[in-house]
mmCIF file of C-alpha atoms and ligand atoms in Angstrom:
data_model
loop_
_atom_site.group_PDB
_atom_site.id
_atom_site.type_symbol
_atom_site.label_atom_id
_atom_site.label_comp_id
_atom_site.label_asym_id
_atom_site.label_seq_id
_atom_site.Cartn_x
_atom_site.Cartn_y
_atom_site.Cartn_z
ATOM 1 C CA MET A 1 3.034 -4.099 -18.871
ATOM 2 C CA SER A 2 3.222 -7.718 -20.000
ATOM 3 C CA GLN A 3 0.381 -9.326 -21.844
ATOM 4 C CA ARG A 4 -0.115 -11.635 -18.960
ATOM 5 C CA GLN A 5 -0.679 -8.710 -16.622
ATOM 6 C CA SER A 6 -2.973 -6.808 -18.932
ATOM 7 C CA ARG A 7 -5.393 -9.700 -19.299
ATOM 8 C CA ARG A 8 -8.237 -9.895 -16.846
ATOM 9 C CA ALA A 9 -7.354 -12.785 -14.510
ATOM 10 C CA ALA A 10 -9.465 -15.936 -14.548
ATOM 11 C CA SER A 11 -12.186 -15.952 -11.887
ATOM 12 C CA TYR A 12 -13.021 -18.683 -9.343
ATOM 13 C CA ALA A 13 -15.400 -19.054 -6.420
ATOM 14 C CA ASP A 14 -12.687 -19.511 -3.794
ATOM 15 C CA ALA A 15 -9.280 -21.023 -3.009
ATOM 16 C CA GLU A 16 -10.642 -24.580 -3.205
ATOM 17 C CA ALA A 17 -11.880 -23.949 -6.741
ATOM 18 C CA VAL A 18 -8.476 -22.538 -7.715
ATOM 19 C CA ALA A 19 -6.661 -25.535 -6.226
ATOM 20 C CA ARG A 20 -8.986 -27.941 -8.004
ATOM 21 C CA ALA A 21 -8.744 -26.190 -11.378
ATOM 22 C CA LEU A 22 -5.030 -25.366 -11.490
ATOM 23 C CA SER A 23 -3.496 -27.765 -8.980
ATOM 24 C CA PRO A 24 -0.799 -25.087 -8.702
ATOM 25 C CA SER A 25 2.683 -25.999 -7.532
ATOM 26 C CA TYR A 26 3.532 -22.274 -7.786
ATOM 27 C CA PRO A 27 2.126 -19.535 -5.510
ATOM 28 C CA VAL A 28 -1.110 -17.921 -6.714
ATOM 29 C CA TYR A 29 -2.433 -14.525 -5.651
ATOM 30 C CA LEU A 30 -6.193 -14.599 -5.091
ATOM 31 C CA LEU A 31 -7.485 -11.104 -5.817
ATOM 32 C CA ARG A 32 -10.836 -9.995 -4.416
ATOM 33 C CA PRO A 33 -12.000 -7.077 -6.570
ATOM 34 C CA HIS A 34 -15.266 -6.912 -4.621
ATOM 35 C CA GLN A 35 -13.322 -6.377 -1.393
ATOM 36 C CA LEU A 36 -11.047 -3.778 -3.005
ATOM 37 C CA ALA A 37 -14.179 -1.978 -4.198
ATOM 38 C CA ALA A 38 -15.731 -2.100 -0.721
ATOM 39 C CA ASN A 39 -12.542 -0.685 0.813
ATOM 40 C CA ALA A 40 -12.440 2.079 -1.803
ATOM 41 C CA ARG A 41 -16.090 2.960 -1.186
ATOM 42 C CA ALA A 42 -15.498 3.168 2.572
ATOM 43 C CA PHE A 43 -12.890 5.883 1.983
ATOM 44 C CA LEU A 44 -14.671 7.621 -0.887
ATOM 45 C CA GLU A 45 -17.947 7.906 1.014
ATOM 46 C CA ARG A 46 -16.481 9.019 4.317
ATOM 47 C CA PHE A 47 -13.207 10.846 3.799
ATOM 48 C CA PRO A 48 -13.790 14.624 3.658
ATOM 49 C CA GLY A 49 -11.727 15.190 0.500
ATOM 50 C CA SER A 50 -9.863 13.407 -2.317
ATOM 51 C CA VAL A 51 -8.699 9.817 -1.830
ATOM 52 C CA LEU A 52 -5.318 9.187 -3.508
ATOM 53 C CA TYR A 53 -4.353 5.523 -3.761
ATOM 54 C CA ALA A 54 -0.655 5.015 -2.883
ATOM 55 C CA VAL A 55 0.356 2.977 -5.920
ATOM 56 C CA LYS A 56 3.566 1.546 -4.439
ATOM 57 C CA CYS A 57 1.549 -0.585 -2.032
ATOM 58 C CA ASN A 58 0.257 -2.807 -4.846
ATOM 59 C CA PRO A 59 0.661 -1.643 -8.442
ATOM 60 C CA HIS A 60 -0.856 -4.742 -10.046
ATOM 61 C CA PRO A 61 -3.041 -3.662 -13.004
ATOM 62 C CA GLN A 62 -6.031 -5.604 -11.659
ATOM 63 C CA VAL A 63 -5.749 -3.869 -8.305
ATOM 64 C CA LEU A 64 -5.624 -0.467 -9.989
ATOM 65 C CA ARG A 65 -8.588 -1.463 -12.137
ATOM 66 C CA ALA A 66 -10.713 -2.592 -9.179
ATOM 67 C CA LEU A 67 -9.997 0.669 -7.351
ATOM 68 C CA TYR A 68 -10.616 2.761 -10.461
ATOM 69 C CA GLU A 69 -13.873 0.992 -11.178
ATOM 70 C CA ALA A 70 -14.963 1.670 -7.587
ATOM 71 C CA GLY A 71 -14.395 5.383 -8.185
ATOM 72 C CA ILE A 72 -10.775 6.120 -7.223
ATOM 73 C CA ARG A 73 -9.507 8.826 -9.633
ATOM 74 C CA HIS A 74 -6.479 10.182 -7.762
ATOM 75 C CA PHE A 75 -3.174 8.367 -7.381
ATOM 76 C CA ASP A 76 -0.195 8.996 -5.115
ATOM 77 C CA THR A 77 2.784 8.152 -7.318
ATOM 78 C CA ALA A 78 6.485 8.297 -6.551
ATOM 79 C CA SER A 79 8.249 7.457 -9.809
ATOM 80 C CA LEU A 80 7.871 7.933 -13.535
ATOM 81 C CA PRO A 81 6.912 4.289 -14.153
ATOM 82 C CA GLU A 82 4.074 4.618 -11.616
ATOM 83 C CA ILE A 83 2.903 7.874 -13.186
ATOM 84 C CA ALA A 84 3.090 6.346 -16.677
ATOM 85 C CA GLN A 85 1.254 3.187 -15.660
ATOM 86 C CA VAL A 86 -1.663 5.065 -14.121
ATOM 87 C CA SER A 87 -1.879 7.775 -16.796
ATOM 88 C CA GLU A 88 -1.714 5.353 -19.694
ATOM 89 C CA ALA A 89 -4.308 2.978 -18.239
ATOM 90 C CA TYR A 90 -6.625 5.759 -17.020
ATOM 91 C CA PRO A 91 -6.276 9.023 -18.961
ATOM 92 C CA ASP A 92 -8.879 10.730 -16.766
ATOM 93 C CA ALA A 93 -7.061 9.856 -13.535
ATOM 94 C CA LYS A 94 -4.886 12.423 -11.802
ATOM 95 C CA THR A 95 -1.401 11.586 -10.536
ATOM 96 C CA TYR A 96 0.492 13.465 -7.846
ATOM 97 C CA PHE A 97 4.269 13.327 -7.500
ATOM 98 C CA MET A 98 4.621 12.542 -3.808
ATOM 99 C CA HIS A 99 8.311 11.645 -3.634
ATOM 100 C CA PRO A 100 10.328 14.452 -2.026
ATOM 101 C CA VAL A 101 13.443 13.598 -4.116
ATOM 102 C CA LYS A 102 13.132 13.502 -7.913
ATOM 103 C CA GLY A 103 15.542 13.353 -10.837
ATOM 104 C CA ARG A 104 15.558 16.413 -13.107
ATOM 105 C CA ALA A 105 14.597 14.546 -16.257
ATOM 106 C CA VAL A 106 11.876 12.768 -14.314
ATOM 107 C CA ILE A 107 10.388 16.082 -13.133
ATOM 108 C CA ARG A 108 10.419 17.399 -16.710
ATOM 109 C CA THR A 109 8.726 14.331 -18.142
ATOM 110 C CA ALA A 110 6.129 14.174 -15.361
ATOM 111 C CA TYR A 111 5.320 17.839 -15.945
ATOM 112 C CA GLU A 112 5.462 18.020 -19.736
ATOM 113 C CA VAL A 113 4.306 14.576 -20.828
ATOM 114 C CA TYR A 114 1.961 13.512 -18.033
ATOM 115 C CA GLY A 115 0.668 16.897 -16.886
ATOM 116 C CA VAL A 116 1.619 16.413 -13.225
ATOM 117 C CA ARG A 117 1.189 19.661 -11.279
ATOM 118 C CA HIS A 118 1.492 18.583 -7.626
ATOM 119 C CA PHE A 119 5.049 18.055 -6.410
ATOM 120 C CA VAL A 120 6.061 17.186 -2.866
ATOM 121 C CA ILE A 121 9.203 18.852 -1.517
ATOM 122 C CA ASP A 122 10.975 18.891 1.837
ATOM 123 C CA HIS A 123 14.058 20.974 0.996
ATOM 124 C CA LEU A 124 14.872 24.305 -0.676
ATOM 125 C CA ASN A 125 17.143 22.663 -3.239
ATOM 126 C CA GLU A 126 14.289 20.455 -4.399
ATOM 127 C CA LEU A 127 12.020 23.514 -4.713
ATOM 128 C CA GLU A 128 14.637 25.204 -6.921
ATOM 129 C CA LYS A 129 15.095 22.041 -8.949
ATOM 130 C CA VAL A 130 11.377 21.655 -9.671
ATOM 131 C CA LEU A 131 11.054 25.384 -10.519
ATOM 132 C CA GLU A 132 13.945 25.112 -12.988
ATOM 133 C CA GLU A 133 12.611 21.991 -14.677
ATOM 134 C CA THR A 134 9.048 23.317 -15.084
ATOM 135 C CA ARG A 135 10.012 26.722 -16.491
ATOM 136 C CA LYS A 136 7.960 26.204 -19.640
ATOM 137 C CA GLY A 137 4.588 26.543 -17.951
ATOM 138 C CA PRO A 138 2.733 29.110 -15.869
ATOM 139 C CA ARG A 139 3.684 29.162 -12.194
ATOM 140 C CA ALA A 140 0.128 29.576 -10.956
ATOM 141 C CA ASP A 141 -0.918 26.001 -11.706
ATOM 142 C CA LEU A 142 2.098 24.406 -9.973
ATOM 143 C CA VAL A 143 1.343 23.169 -6.458
ATOM 144 C CA PHE A 144 4.215 22.643 -4.051
ATOM 145 C CA VAL A 145 3.193 20.318 -1.249
ATOM 146 C CA VAL A 146 5.592 20.663 1.672
ATOM 147 C CA ARG A 147 6.170 17.413 3.542
ATOM 148 C CA LEU A 148 6.455 17.917 7.279
ATOM 149 C CA THR A 149 8.074 15.542 9.686
ATOM 150 C CA THR A 150 5.872 14.330 12.522
ATOM 151 C CA PRO A 151 6.767 12.770 15.865
ATOM 152 C CA PRO A 152 6.848 8.940 15.924
ATOM 153 C CA ALA A 153 3.364 7.667 16.779
ATOM 154 C CA ALA A 154 2.990 4.776 19.203
ATOM 155 C CA GLY A 155 2.071 1.511 17.512
ATOM 156 C CA THR A 156 3.109 2.290 13.929
ATOM 157 C CA LEU A 157 5.173 -0.310 12.108
ATOM 158 C CA TYR A 158 7.298 2.082 10.089
ATOM 159 C CA HIS A 159 8.154 5.611 11.069
ATOM 160 C CA LEU A 160 8.099 7.104 7.578
ATOM 161 C CA ALA A 161 8.948 10.580 8.844
ATOM 162 C CA ALA A 162 12.433 9.318 9.693
ATOM 163 C CA LYS A 163 13.621 9.579 6.105
ATOM 164 C CA PHE A 164 11.628 12.469 4.643
ATOM 165 C CA GLY A 165 10.005 15.596 5.916
ATOM 166 C CA CYS A 166 11.189 18.974 7.145
ATOM 167 C CA SER A 167 10.892 20.824 10.439
ATOM 168 C CA GLU A 168 8.241 23.443 11.144
ATOM 169 C CA SER A 169 10.604 26.363 10.526
ATOM 170 C CA GLU A 170 11.879 24.868 7.265
ATOM 171 C CA ALA A 171 8.289 24.276 6.182
ATOM 172 C CA VAL A 172 7.405 27.916 6.838
ATOM 173 C CA GLU A 173 10.304 29.034 4.662
ATOM 174 C CA LEU A 174 9.460 26.574 1.873
ATOM 175 C CA LEU A 175 5.807 27.664 1.801
ATOM 176 C CA GLN A 176 6.762 31.341 1.652
ATOM 177 C CA ARG A 177 9.388 30.823 -1.053
ATOM 178 C CA ALA A 178 7.066 28.715 -3.202
ATOM 179 C CA GLN A 179 4.270 31.257 -2.867
ATOM 180 C CA ALA A 180 6.675 34.100 -3.626
ATOM 181 C CA ALA A 181 7.604 32.237 -6.823
ATOM 182 C CA GLY A 182 3.937 32.486 -7.864
ATOM 183 C CA CYS A 183 2.984 28.896 -7.093
ATOM 184 C CA GLN A 184 0.219 27.364 -5.008
ATOM 185 C CA VAL A 185 1.210 25.634 -1.801
ATOM 186 C CA GLY A 186 0.060 22.792 0.434
ATOM 187 C CA LEU A 187 1.191 20.705 3.390
ATOM 188 C CA ALA A 188 1.591 16.926 3.733
ATOM 189 C CA PHE A 189 2.683 14.388 6.315
ATOM 190 C CA HIS A 190 2.721 10.627 6.799
ATOM 191 C CA VAL A 191 2.194 9.389 10.347
ATOM 192 C CA GLY A 192 3.795 5.974 9.590
ATOM 193 C CA SER A 193 2.388 2.781 8.132
ATOM 194 C CA GLN A 194 -0.133 0.599 10.015
ATOM 195 C CA CYS A 195 -0.711 3.458 12.471
ATOM 196 C CA ARG A 196 -2.831 2.156 15.318
ATOM 197 C CA THR A 197 -3.275 5.449 17.151
ATOM 198 C CA PRO A 198 -5.865 7.699 15.480
ATOM 199 C CA GLY A 199 -4.597 10.577 17.641
ATOM 200 C CA ALA A 200 -1.415 10.692 15.535
ATOM 201 C CA TYR A 201 -3.403 12.439 12.787
ATOM 202 C CA GLY A 202 -4.645 15.060 15.235
ATOM 203 C CA THR A 203 -1.110 15.702 16.472
ATOM 204 C CA ALA A 204 0.163 16.074 12.903
ATOM 205 C CA LEU A 205 -2.705 18.424 11.996
ATOM 206 C CA GLU A 206 -1.799 20.614 14.977
ATOM 207 C CA ILE A 207 1.722 20.906 13.591
ATOM 208 C CA CYS A 208 0.246 21.835 10.204
ATOM 209 C CA GLY A 209 -1.916 24.441 11.918
ATOM 210 C CA ARG A 210 1.118 26.072 13.553
ATOM 211 C CA VAL A 211 3.078 26.058 10.286
ATOM 212 C CA ALA A 212 0.209 27.524 8.258
ATOM 213 C CA ALA A 213 -0.326 30.283 10.858
ATOM 214 C CA ALA A 214 3.378 31.129 10.985
ATOM 215 C CA ALA A 215 3.786 31.151 7.195
ATOM 216 C CA LYS A 216 0.666 33.299 6.625
ATOM 217 C CA VAL A 217 0.088 31.693 3.228
ATOM 218 C CA LYS A 218 -3.118 30.501 1.624
ATOM 219 C CA LEU A 219 -3.048 26.703 1.508
ATOM 220 C CA ALA A 220 -4.384 25.067 -1.652
ATOM 221 C CA CYS A 221 -4.302 21.586 -0.146
ATOM 222 C CA LEU A 222 -3.617 19.589 2.972
ATOM 223 C CA ASP A 223 -2.583 15.971 2.633
ATOM 224 C CA VAL A 224 -2.956 13.702 5.674
ATOM 225 C CA GLY A 225 -1.027 10.881 3.997
ATOM 226 C CA GLY A 226 -1.458 7.150 4.437
ATOM 227 C CA GLY A 227 -0.909 4.987 7.498
ATOM 228 C CA PHE A 228 -4.502 3.781 7.971
ATOM 229 C CA PRO A 229 -4.195 0.233 9.318
ATOM 230 C CA ALA A 230 -5.368 -3.199 8.170
ATOM 231 C CA ASP A 231 -6.387 -6.194 10.304
ATOM 232 C CA TYR A 232 -3.773 -8.806 11.102
ATOM 233 C CA VAL A 233 -3.694 -11.648 13.623
ATOM 234 C CA GLU A 234 -3.595 -10.182 17.131
ATOM 235 C CA MET A 235 -3.460 -6.728 15.569
ATOM 236 C CA VAL A 236 -7.038 -5.779 14.742
ATOM 237 C CA ALA A 237 -7.214 -2.213 13.482
ATOM 238 C CA PRO A 238 -9.334 0.415 15.248
ATOM 239 C CA PRO A 239 -12.336 1.284 13.023
ATOM 240 C CA LEU A 240 -11.636 3.650 10.102
ATOM 241 C CA GLU A 241 -14.295 5.959 11.472
ATOM 242 C CA LEU A 242 -12.128 6.804 14.499
ATOM 243 C CA TYR A 243 -9.360 7.978 12.162
ATOM 244 C CA LEU A 244 -11.729 10.008 10.027
ATOM 245 C CA GLU A 245 -13.279 11.619 13.101
ATOM 246 C CA GLU A 246 -9.818 12.583 14.272
ATOM 247 C CA VAL A 247 -9.019 14.048 10.839
ATOM 248 C CA ARG A 248 -12.294 16.011 10.744
ATOM 249 C CA ARG A 249 -11.745 17.278 14.269
ATOM 250 C CA GLY A 250 -8.148 18.271 13.469
ATOM 251 C CA LEU A 251 -9.196 20.121 10.319
ATOM 252 C CA THR A 252 -11.773 22.184 12.193
ATOM 253 C CA ALA A 253 -9.645 22.757 15.292
ATOM 254 C CA ASN A 254 -6.743 24.092 13.235
ATOM 255 C CA GLY A 255 -8.683 26.337 10.864
ATOM 256 C CA PHE A 256 -8.507 24.246 7.700
ATOM 257 C CA GLU A 257 -12.163 24.544 6.655
ATOM 258 C CA GLY A 258 -12.353 25.240 2.942
ATOM 259 C CA VAL A 259 -8.908 23.770 2.198
ATOM 260 C CA ASP A 260 -8.845 20.808 -0.249
ATOM 261 C CA VAL A 261 -7.980 17.741 1.803
ATOM 262 C CA PHE A 262 -6.223 14.632 0.478
ATOM 263 C CA CYS A 263 -5.424 11.257 1.988
ATOM 264 C CA GLU A 264 -3.068 8.637 0.531
ATOM 265 C CA PRO A 265 -4.100 5.211 1.825
ATOM 266 C CA GLY A 266 -2.188 2.195 0.582
ATOM 267 C CA ARG A 267 -2.427 -0.664 3.051
ATOM 268 C CA ALA A 268 -5.983 0.021 4.263
ATOM 269 C CA LEU A 269 -7.308 -0.002 0.690
ATOM 270 C CA VAL A 270 -5.668 -3.195 -0.504
ATOM 271 C CA ALA A 271 -4.494 -5.497 2.341
ATOM 272 C CA SER A 272 -7.792 -7.390 2.536
ATOM 273 C CA GLY A 273 -8.170 -7.431 -1.256
ATOM 274 C CA CYS A 274 -5.801 -10.318 -1.875
ATOM 275 C CA SER A 275 -4.760 -13.611 -0.325
ATOM 276 C CA LEU A 276 -2.111 -16.093 -1.368
ATOM 277 C CA LEU A 277 -2.396 -19.781 -2.163
ATOM 278 C CA ILE A 278 0.810 -21.672 -1.432
ATOM 279 C CA GLN A 279 1.575 -25.378 -1.571
ATOM 280 C CA VAL A 280 3.388 -27.661 0.840
ATOM 281 C CA GLN A 281 6.283 -29.233 -1.063
ATOM 282 C CA LEU A 282 7.613 -31.303 1.830
ATOM 283 C CA ARG A 283 6.768 -31.929 5.460
ATOM 284 C CA LYS A 284 9.409 -32.983 7.988
ATOM 285 C CA GLU A 285 7.610 -33.488 11.319
ATOM 286 C CA ASP A 286 6.704 -29.939 12.388
ATOM 287 C CA GLN A 287 8.595 -28.303 9.506
ATOM 288 C CA LEU A 288 6.825 -27.301 6.302
ATOM 289 C CA TYR A 289 8.623 -26.395 3.089
ATOM 290 C CA VAL A 290 6.359 -24.174 0.989
ATOM 291 C CA ASN A 291 6.689 -22.423 -2.364
ATOM 292 C CA ASP A 292 6.696 -18.769 -1.258
ATOM 293 C CA GLY A 293 8.582 -16.975 1.478
ATOM 294 C CA ILE A 294 10.336 -13.871 2.714
ATOM 295 C CA TYR A 295 12.030 -13.123 -0.623
ATOM 296 C CA GLY A 296 8.692 -13.487 -2.396
ATOM 297 C CA SER A 297 5.297 -12.350 -1.169
ATOM 298 C CA LEU A 298 5.892 -12.500 2.565
ATOM 299 C CA SER A 299 8.741 -10.094 3.374
ATOM 300 C CA GLU A 300 6.466 -7.901 5.497
ATOM 301 C CA MET A 301 6.192 -10.699 8.038
ATOM 302 C CA VAL A 302 9.844 -10.062 8.777
ATOM 303 C CA ASP A 303 10.078 -6.314 8.228
ATOM 304 C CA ALA A 304 6.868 -5.408 10.020
ATOM 305 C CA GLY A 305 6.371 -8.431 12.255
ATOM 306 C CA ILE A 306 2.792 -8.883 11.123
ATOM 307 C CA ARG A 307 1.025 -12.236 11.530
ATOM 308 C CA LEU A 308 -1.319 -13.423 8.809
ATOM 309 C CA PRO A 309 -4.474 -15.566 9.050
ATOM 310 C CA VAL A 310 -4.016 -18.994 7.428
ATOM 311 C CA ARG A 311 -6.167 -22.016 6.631
ATOM 312 C CA LEU A 312 -5.742 -25.402 5.008
ATOM 313 C CA VAL A 313 -7.040 -25.837 1.452
ATOM 314 C CA ARG A 314 -7.523 -29.510 0.528
ATOM 315 C CA PRO A 315 -10.320 -29.588 -2.022
ATOM 316 C CA ASP A 316 -10.432 -33.307 -2.739
ATOM 317 C CA GLY A 317 -8.532 -35.207 -0.046
ATOM 318 C CA PRO A 318 -9.782 -36.669 3.236
ATOM 319 C CA ALA A 319 -11.382 -34.306 5.752
ATOM 320 C CA PRO A 320 -8.598 -32.625 7.752
ATOM 321 C CA SER A 321 -8.022 -33.838 11.303
ATOM 322 C CA PRO A 322 -9.724 -31.665 13.938
ATOM 323 C CA GLU A 323 -6.510 -31.667 15.938
ATOM 324 C CA GLU A 324 -4.132 -28.775 15.168
ATOM 325 C CA ARG A 325 -0.437 -28.160 15.673
ATOM 326 C CA GLU A 326 2.077 -25.424 15.044
ATOM 327 C CA PHE A 327 4.360 -25.676 12.046
ATOM 328 C CA VAL A 328 7.609 -23.923 11.243
ATOM 329 C CA VAL A 329 7.276 -22.609 7.696
ATOM 330 C CA ASN A 330 10.298 -22.602 5.386
ATOM 331 C CA GLY A 331 10.343 -20.575 2.164
ATOM 332 C CA PRO A 332 11.530 -21.981 -1.165
ATOM 333 C CA THR A 333 14.955 -20.372 -1.592
ATOM 334 C CA CYS A 334 18.188 -22.025 -0.469
ATOM 335 C CA ASP A 335 18.897 -19.170 1.931
ATOM 336 C CA SER A 336 18.629 -20.325 5.532
ATOM 337 C CA LEU A 337 17.107 -16.937 6.447
ATOM 338 C CA ASP A 338 14.078 -17.813 4.320
ATOM 339 C CA VAL A 339 11.946 -19.047 7.228
ATOM 340 C CA LEU A 340 8.744 -17.266 8.243
ATOM 341 C CA PRO A 341 8.875 -15.676 11.700
ATOM 342 C CA GLN A 342 5.259 -16.773 12.307
ATOM 343 C CA ARG A 343 4.420 -20.407 12.978
ATOM 344 C CA PHE A 344 1.285 -21.560 11.202
ATOM 345 C CA ARG A 345 -1.402 -23.272 13.277
ATOM 346 C CA LEU A 346 -2.983 -25.877 10.988
ATOM 347 C CA PRO A 347 -4.523 -29.381 11.069
ATOM 348 C CA ALA A 348 -2.044 -31.929 12.421
ATOM 349 C CA ASP A 349 -2.408 -34.234 9.417
ATOM 350 C CA LEU A 350 -1.157 -31.585 6.991
ATOM 351 C CA ARG A 351 0.810 -33.279 4.210
ATOM 352 C CA GLU A 352 2.786 -32.697 1.062
ATOM 353 C CA GLY A 353 0.563 -31.433 -1.757
ATOM 354 C CA ASP A 354 -1.866 -29.610 0.554
ATOM 355 C CA TRP A 355 -2.404 -25.927 -0.061
ATOM 356 C CA ILE A 356 -2.505 -23.126 2.480
ATOM 357 C CA GLU A 357 -4.399 -19.887 1.983
ATOM 358 C CA VAL A 358 -2.551 -16.976 3.577
ATOM 359 C CA ASP A 359 -4.851 -13.991 3.909
ATOM 360 C CA GLN A 360 -4.409 -10.187 4.084
ATOM 361 C CA VAL A 361 -1.466 -10.069 1.703
ATOM 362 C CA GLY A 362 -2.760 -7.332 -0.619
ATOM 363 C CA ALA A 363 -0.339 -4.721 0.718
ATOM 364 C CA TYR A 364 3.427 -4.743 0.153
ATOM 365 C CA SER A 365 3.525 -8.361 -1.092
ATOM 366 C CA ASN A 366 3.861 -8.722 -4.877
ATOM 367 C CA ALA A 367 5.161 -5.133 -4.835
ATOM 368 C CA LEU A 368 8.203 -6.283 -2.846
ATOM 369 C CA ALA A 369 8.732 -9.762 -4.297
ATOM 370 C CA THR A 370 12.132 -10.620 -5.730
ATOM 371 C CA ASN A 371 13.063 -13.408 -8.127
ATOM 372 C CA PHE A 372 15.900 -14.560 -5.876
ATOM 373 C CA ASN A 373 16.903 -18.133 -6.651
ATOM 374 C CA GLY A 374 14.402 -18.260 -9.518
ATOM 375 C CA PHE A 375 11.279 -18.151 -7.342
ATOM 376 C CA TYR A 376 9.000 -15.343 -8.437
ATOM 377 C CA PRO A 377 5.294 -15.274 -7.535
ATOM 378 C CA GLU A 378 3.455 -13.822 -10.518
ATOM 379 C CA THR A 379 0.183 -15.678 -11.045
ATOM 380 C CA PHE A 380 -2.999 -13.756 -10.281
ATOM 381 C CA VAL A 381 -6.572 -15.008 -10.346
ATOM 382 C CA THR A 382 -9.714 -13.505 -8.859
ATOM 383 C CA VAL A 383 -11.955 -15.136 -6.271
ATOM 384 C CA GLU A 384 -15.428 -14.211 -5.119
ATOM 385 C CA ASP A 385 -15.550 -15.260 -1.465
ATOM 386 C CA ALA A 386 -14.985 -13.067 1.613
ATOM 387 C CA PRO A 387 -11.500 -12.643 3.086
ATOM 388 C CA LEU A 388 -10.591 -14.891 6.030
ATOM 389 C CA ALA A 389 -9.748 -11.900 8.179
ATOM 390 C CA ARG A 390 -13.442 -11.478 8.972
ATOM 391 C CA SER A 391 -12.894 -14.151 11.590
ATOM 392 C CA LEU A 392 -9.779 -12.683 13.239
HETATM 393 C C1 PLP B 401 3.882 4.492 1.321
HETATM 394 C C2 PLP B 401 3.200 5.798 1.310
HETATM 395 C C3 PLP B 401 1.811 5.869 1.484
HETATM 396 C C4 PLP B 401 0.954 4.677 1.803
HETATM 397 O O1 PLP B 401 1.135 4.307 3.117
HETATM 398 P P1 PLP B 401 0.215 3.184 3.839
HETATM 399 O O2 PLP B 401 0.824 3.069 5.170
HETATM 400 O O3 PLP B 401 0.328 1.954 3.009
HETATM 401 O O4 PLP B 401 -1.170 3.709 3.871
HETATM 402 C C5 PLP B 401 1.211 7.105 1.393
HETATM 403 N N1 PLP B 401 1.941 8.222 1.169
HETATM 404 C C6 PLP B 401 3.274 8.197 1.010
HETATM 405 C C7 PLP B 401 3.999 9.476 0.758
HETATM 406 C C8 PLP B 401 3.952 6.993 1.082
HETATM 407 O O5 PLP B 401 5.284 6.979 0.956
#
């Protein structure tokens, strides 16, 4: 962790205050710890089990800190650096190794150095590998969480079950083998990111119910994964409560009372916790050239086709014209692909030097940014106002 990252970021009232104070010609992430805390509380108060934050979604130390301070103590991690980051910053937090494919040395270090006991698997060879690399300890405290594949749910942006997860019959065998080896067992799935159909969780829990009945094992845990959606333009998420109702109903209907339940939200916890302040470097008629793009913070606009709320930030200039127009937005790199798929609707008198606040970028933004062509967004400050998405 660099010194820059470990410092608490400077705090401002809002994007205007940041623009006035820093006059930044580089992109600036505007973190909203109060919003991250509110999102965390919504899950912690209402989810019927442990809430594991999916670290890959946004591993920035200030994001982890805001979630930790709001009460998140469990973390879904997928690599040794993620495990190390969380464990070293928060010794009382618990990390879970949720990647179904792990290097041998990585398993050993996670187990011996960081005390990880939950390992996700979706294949017999991975079960054997983890058993071999954790030979030093008692079997009874190892928990093998079997990742099941689930059918593609309508309206999800990524079908995460396409790459990982095993069939029902494979899951039955894995559960029985792991239990026969003296370990505890659980089941997990991921319905896909930005899942807009709450029923997908019910369908997946039915599959879990069939597998658990067929395997005749005692489940130590059941992990309903991530996938809970965030609000984007023309893609307002159904209320969280509908998802949680579906989870509660699915748990009861499939006989999982008394089993420890986990969820692994990423996007829904952090998307609204951060916006991005970018600057217009040049305007050519309806074309804007800005200082962040698809190789930086905004790759999800391409990969997931999401549209983000935007507004003009001009703290000291003339009042913006009431008339609006649509602009094509070009990113900073020399690659001609670096053009945002979404046109921005903004005041018609927009000009070089103006800033634009792009909201709802807390998820999969800085986590995916590259330094292609020397453009790397890495400045974080905190702001105290409400996210723009309220008005979607
Ligand atoms: C990415 C991921 C998550 C988080 O998914 P969201 O859609 O951001 O909620 C949770 N669990 C696993 C195993 C993941 O790979």
